[in-house]
Amino acid sequence: MEDKVHGVFVGEKVSKVRWKPEDLVESDIFLTGSWDNEFINSNMFVVSSTVGSVKLLKIDGKEPCLAALKEVMSWDDIHFLSVGGHIPCTGLAVFEEDIVSVGEDGCLCLLTARQKMPVRRIEGADSCSLRCVCFLKHNEVLTGNLRGQMKVWDLKNAVNKPASTFMLSGEQTGASCVTHHPTQRHMVLAGGEDGSLTVWDLRHHTFPVTLLSAHSDAVSELQFHPDRPEHLFTCSTSGEIWHWNTSSMSRSAHLGTMPSEFPRDENLWLNSDVAKHRLEVFTLMPQLHKPINSLDVSKNRVVCGCDNEAVYVFKNVVL
Amino acid sequence: MNKERTFVIPDEICQRAGMSAVWFPSNKLGAHAYRHVTAHSQDKASEFAPCKTLVHHIRFDVMLFHPITRQLINESSGTFLAGQKLVANSGGTDIRGELLKVSRQYRAIVRACLENLQSEASKNDSSSKEICLELAVIFYNIEFMWNLCEVLYVDVIPGDAVLPQLMDWIRLHSVHYERQAQAILNGEYGSSVLDNGAENEPDYWNTVIGLVLQGRLDGARALLKLHSASLSEPFKSVDYIMRTMPFYNVFGGISLTEFNMRWKGWQNEAACKLQAGTFASRKELEFIMKLMVGNAEAFLEVKDQCGTWYQFMASWLLYTEPTVKSFDLSYHAHQCIAKFGGISRLKHSDLILVALMESDLHQVIRLIEQTSENGWFAAHLTDLLHHCGCLKILDNHQSSQTASSAMDLREQLLLDYGTLLMSHRSLWQVGINYLDYCSAEGRARIEALLLTLPLGSETRALKIIQVARERDLHHIVASICKIMGMRSYQQHRLGNALTWALRSQDAGFATYLANKFLELYNQEGKFHSLDLLDNLGSCMLVSDRLTFLGKYCEFHQLYQAGEFRDAAVLLVSLLASRLAPKSFWMTLLTDALPLLESNDIVLTSEDTYELLNAMEELLGEGQNSDIGGTLGSDKLTTIQDQSLDANSLVEEKVKLIRLALARNLARSLNHEGCLMDSAQMNLCLRS
C-alpha cells in the first residue's frame, strides 16, 4: 500500500480538492484550497469563499507547476446580509456553464459563467443555513440544510418555492453532502452529520430507499466514480476514507436471474439488498486522527485533503 | 533571554495620556490608552475627548508558525499520536524497538523540514530568507542532539558499547573529509611512480588523516593507493594494518572480552611495527600510525583538525578504548573539553551534549527549553524519554522530588506546547491532540481554551462542536450552540437560531425564540420560517412554548388542507390543555370563529363548552391584562396607551365570538339531541 499512497504536507488546512478534468489522460494536476472549488471545463474553475463571494478563475499556462491562476470573473458579496455582513458560501454546484451557490444565509444564487450579474437569486430559500447543493438536471437543483431538510428546486419555475421537500431523517441530523448518481439522476445519495448514508429515489421520496449508518462521524464528501458508477467514495470527519464497491453484487445478480427478469439498468443502490450484506467496503488508508474534508476521483486515482494539512493521492485504486 | 526589549506602540492618545494593557486568552495583550484615576483626581470630563481610540492587540511572534515549519508541526503530531497509541497498546511489553522507530521518524521529519528551509533560503527572492536560515540552524542542532540522545537513551545496545553508534553519529554530521576524498578519488591519479601521484593534492594528507580519525579506513586506504609510492613497503604495511583493524559489531558473534583481546593484539602488532621503524621513511605514515596506536602527543597535534571536542573524543576513544561504556563517556568528555579550553568556552549546544553524556537528563531538558523553537524539541523529546522509562530512573536519585515528577515534567512541557498551538487559528486541532495526553490538567485546559476559539463560519463551529462532543464536554457544545443561535438571532434569522437551539436541546432558548415567533405572527399575521416550523417533528417537545408553536402551525396546515374537524379538535385541545399562553388565547378564539360559523357542525357541544370556559377565564382577568396587547410584555404603559379604538375593537371581537359560541352551542346540542333520540329510538324498537 505504501507506494500507492503518496502524502504531501501542505501548509494549510485543505478543505476541498478537485482533479483538473482531462479527457483521456489521467489528471496529474489537482487543485487544493481552503475554499470550495469546482471545475467548469478543463481550464476554468469556480471558487467560493467564506466572505460570500464566488470567483471564476482560469489556469493559465501549459506547465502545471508554473500555472498562474487568473481571475476571470468575480461575483462578490452574493451572500450578504443586512445585519452581520458577509456570510460564508457553503456549497457550489456546476452544470456546464451554470453555477449555483448556496450559503449560510439560506440563499440560493444562480450564476452563469459569462455574466457578471447573478441570473437569479432566491432569497430565503431556506430559513436555516444551506449546507450542500447539487444539480440534478439542467434546471433542477437539490439543496440540503442544517436540519436535514432537502428541497428540490425547479429553476425554470419563476416561483420562489421548492418543488418538493423531504427530511433526511427523523432526528435533526444536518445534511453534510449530497450527490446524484452519474447516470440515473433521480437517484440521490446524501451524507449526514451522524455519518449515515441515505439513498433516495426522487420519484417517491417520502422515505429513503436505504439507510446505512456508515461512518462514526459526519460524512464530509461523497463522490461517485464518474465512469464506473458502481463505485462510490466517501470520506468523513472521523478521518476515514472508504471505497464502496457494488460491482460484485451486479455480477452475482446477473448469474442468478433470467436476463428478462432483471432489467439491465436497474440501479443496485435502490435494491434493498445493499443494506444487508452484498456490499464491499474498502478503506483506502488507515484512519487518520483528523477530519478528511474532501476527496475527488479521476480514472483510477483518488486524492483527498485533510485537516492535518496534508494531501494524499491514491494511485491505482482497484476498480 | 536576559535583555529587555522595548516596543513602541504607535498611538497618539497613548503617548499623551498613558497606557494600560490586559491579558486575554491565548497569550495576547490588549493595550489601550488609559488615564489613571485615583480618589484625589478631579472629577471632570477627560480632556482628550472626543478622540479616536484604538485597542492594540499584541502577541508573541511564534517562529514555529512559519509555513515551512508548520508542516513539521503537523507531521510530528501524527508521529506523536502514533507513539502514544503504541504505549497504550503495549500492555507492558518492551516497546523500545518501536520507540526507536518513532525516534527515527521524528528525526526524519526534522531533516525533511531542514531541507525545505534550506531550499527556501537559497531562493534569491525569498522574503523570509533570514528567518529560514535561523530556523535551519536551530533545527540542524536539534537533529544533531536528538541523534545523540537516541544513541544513548532510546536505543538499547547490548553490552552498552556505544562507540560504533557514536562514530556513526559523528560521521553523519561531518562529511567534509568524505567529500574531499571523493573529489580526490574522482581526479585522475595513477598509482605508480611514473604517473602523477595524488600526494600532490594540497589537502591530500589532511584528508587521509581526517578519514582515519573518523574511522573511515576504507576511504583512507583508497586514497593511499593513489599515492605514487603506494606499492612500497611502508604503504603496504599501513594498508595491512588498516585492513585488519577489528571493528566491534553487535551481531558479530563474539563477546566483548574476546573483541578486546583481538583489538589489543592488533594494536600491539601495529605498535611493534611502529617501534621497529617500518615507517621511518615516510613521516606522514608514521604520524598516522601513531594516531592509530593511540599516541597522546600525536592526538594533541590533530586537535585542531578535529574541530570540536566531541569529534576529538570519539577519535581518541576509537583508538584507545573501542568498547567504552556509555557511563564512562562523561569522564572522557570532560578530559577532552579541558583540552579545548574548558567548560567556560562551551556553547549552549555543547552544554547539552555534555549533560547527555553525564546522564543528567533533567539538565538536558532544562537546557533544551531555552532553545528558541517554542518548545517543540523539549516537548517531544521529553515525551519520548518518558516512555522509554529513562526519566523515571533518575527520580530515584532525587530525594527531594516525588516519584511522579517525571510525569509532571513531561506533562508541563506538553501543556505548554499544546497551549501554544491552541493560540493559532488553524492549528488548534493539533493542540487539542497534545492536551488530550496530559492526564492531570489536559482536560481542564481543553475546556477553558475551546471556548476562546473564535467562531467563524458554521463549518468551523461544527468542527469545534465535534471535538467537544468527542470528549464529552457537553456544556461546551451547549455553549457554542447558544452563541451560534444568538448570532443568527441578531441577524434576524429566527429559523436558523431555532435550529441551533434544538441542536443543543436548549429549552430556555427555544422558549424564547418560540415567543418571538408568536410575537411576529401577532404583528404580521403570518409565520416566518414556515418550512422549519412545519417540519419540527419530535423536536418541538423540547419546550412547551415550542410545542404550542408547532401545534399551532399544524392547526393552520390542517385548516388550509380543509381538514376542519381535525383542525377544530386540535384547536380545542390547545386551549383545554392550557398549552397556549394566556396572551394568545384571544387569537385562538378568533381563529375558532370561522369554524364556529361554518355550515357543518365542526365543534361539538363539549368543545363549545371548553371554548366558553376559556373565554370566561380570559375575560375574568381581562380587566387588568392587556388582551389585545403584545405577547410577553406586561408594561402598564401599554394598557394606558391603548386607544379607544383598540379597546372597542377588542369588545367587538368578544361580542362576535360570544355570539358564534352561543349559536354553535345551540346547533350542536340540537344535533346531539337528535342523535341521542334516534339512538334511544333504535334501542326501543329493538327491545
mmCIF file of N, CA and C in Angstrom, chain B residues 8 20 97 118 136 139-140 203 268 283 347 369 421 426 461 486 609 687:
data_model
loop_
_atom_site.group_PDB
_atom_site.id
_atom_site.type_symbol
_atom_site.label_atom_id
_atom_site.label_comp_id
_atom_site.label_asym_id
_atom_site.label_seq_id
_atom_site.Cartn_x
_atom_site.Cartn_y
_atom_site.Cartn_z
ATOM 1 N N VAL B 8 7.484 50.099 20.694
ATOM 2 C CA VAL B 8 6.731 51.354 20.717
ATOM 3 C C VAL B 8 5.413 51.128 20.004
ATOM 4 N N SER B 20 -2.429 51.248 29.218
ATOM 5 C CA SER B 20 -2.632 50.101 30.092
ATOM 6 C C SER B 20 -2.865 48.889 29.211
ATOM 7 N N GLY B 97 12.073 -1.136 20.786
ATOM 8 C CA GLY B 97 12.323 -1.210 19.352
ATOM 9 C C GLY B 97 11.389 -0.293 18.586
ATOM 10 N N GLN B 118 16.209 25.005 3.819
ATOM 11 C CA GLN B 118 17.408 25.391 3.083
ATOM 12 C C GLN B 118 17.086 25.729 1.640
ATOM 13 N N ALA B 136 16.796 27.071 10.140
ATOM 14 C CA ALA B 136 17.596 25.941 9.662
ATOM 15 C C ALA B 136 18.695 25.609 10.665
ATOM 16 N N PHE B 139 17.122 23.933 13.726
ATOM 17 C CA PHE B 139 16.697 22.549 13.539
ATOM 18 C C PHE B 139 17.855 21.620 13.249
ATOM 19 N N TYR B 140 18.907 22.143 12.663
ATOM 20 C CA TYR B 140 20.087 21.302 12.482
ATOM 21 C C TYR B 140 20.606 20.855 13.829
ATOM 22 N N ASP B 203 45.474 19.046 -0.172
ATOM 23 C CA ASP B 203 44.829 18.585 1.050
ATOM 24 C C ASP B 203 44.968 17.089 1.253
ATOM 25 N N ASN B 268 48.863 -3.943 19.436
ATOM 26 C CA ASN B 268 50.247 -4.261 19.820
ATOM 27 C C ASN B 268 51.112 -4.505 18.609
ATOM 28 N N LYS B 283 57.286 10.201 6.901
ATOM 29 C CA LYS B 283 56.866 10.874 8.123
ATOM 30 C C LYS B 283 55.357 10.879 8.315
ATOM 31 N N LYS B 347 29.678 26.214 23.994
ATOM 32 C CA LYS B 347 28.448 26.846 23.540
ATOM 33 C C LYS B 347 27.257 26.146 24.197
ATOM 34 N N GLU B 369 14.959 23.572 26.869
ATOM 35 C CA GLU B 369 13.847 24.522 26.933
ATOM 36 C C GLU B 369 14.263 25.917 26.547
ATOM 37 N N LEU B 421 -0.105 25.969 20.615
ATOM 38 C CA LEU B 421 -0.767 25.649 19.356
ATOM 39 C C LEU B 421 -2.214 26.116 19.357
ATOM 40 N N SER B 426 -5.671 28.047 13.081
ATOM 41 C CA SER B 426 -5.950 26.745 12.456
ATOM 42 C C SER B 426 -5.349 25.579 13.192
ATOM 43 N N ALA B 461 -17.616 26.209 13.487
ATOM 44 C CA ALA B 461 -18.316 25.942 14.747
ATOM 45 C C ALA B 461 -18.638 24.458 14.856
ATOM 46 N N MET B 486 -27.597 32.762 19.069
ATOM 47 C CA MET B 486 -27.776 34.190 19.326
ATOM 48 C C MET B 486 -27.292 34.998 18.142
ATOM 49 N N TYR B 609 -68.295 24.141 25.053
ATOM 50 C CA TYR B 609 -68.203 24.456 26.481
ATOM 51 C C TYR B 609 -66.772 24.832 26.856
ATOM 52 N N SER B 687 -85.860 -3.464 21.426
ATOM 53 C CA SER B 687 -86.267 -4.187 22.639
ATOM 54 C C SER B 687 -87.755 -4.526 22.649
#
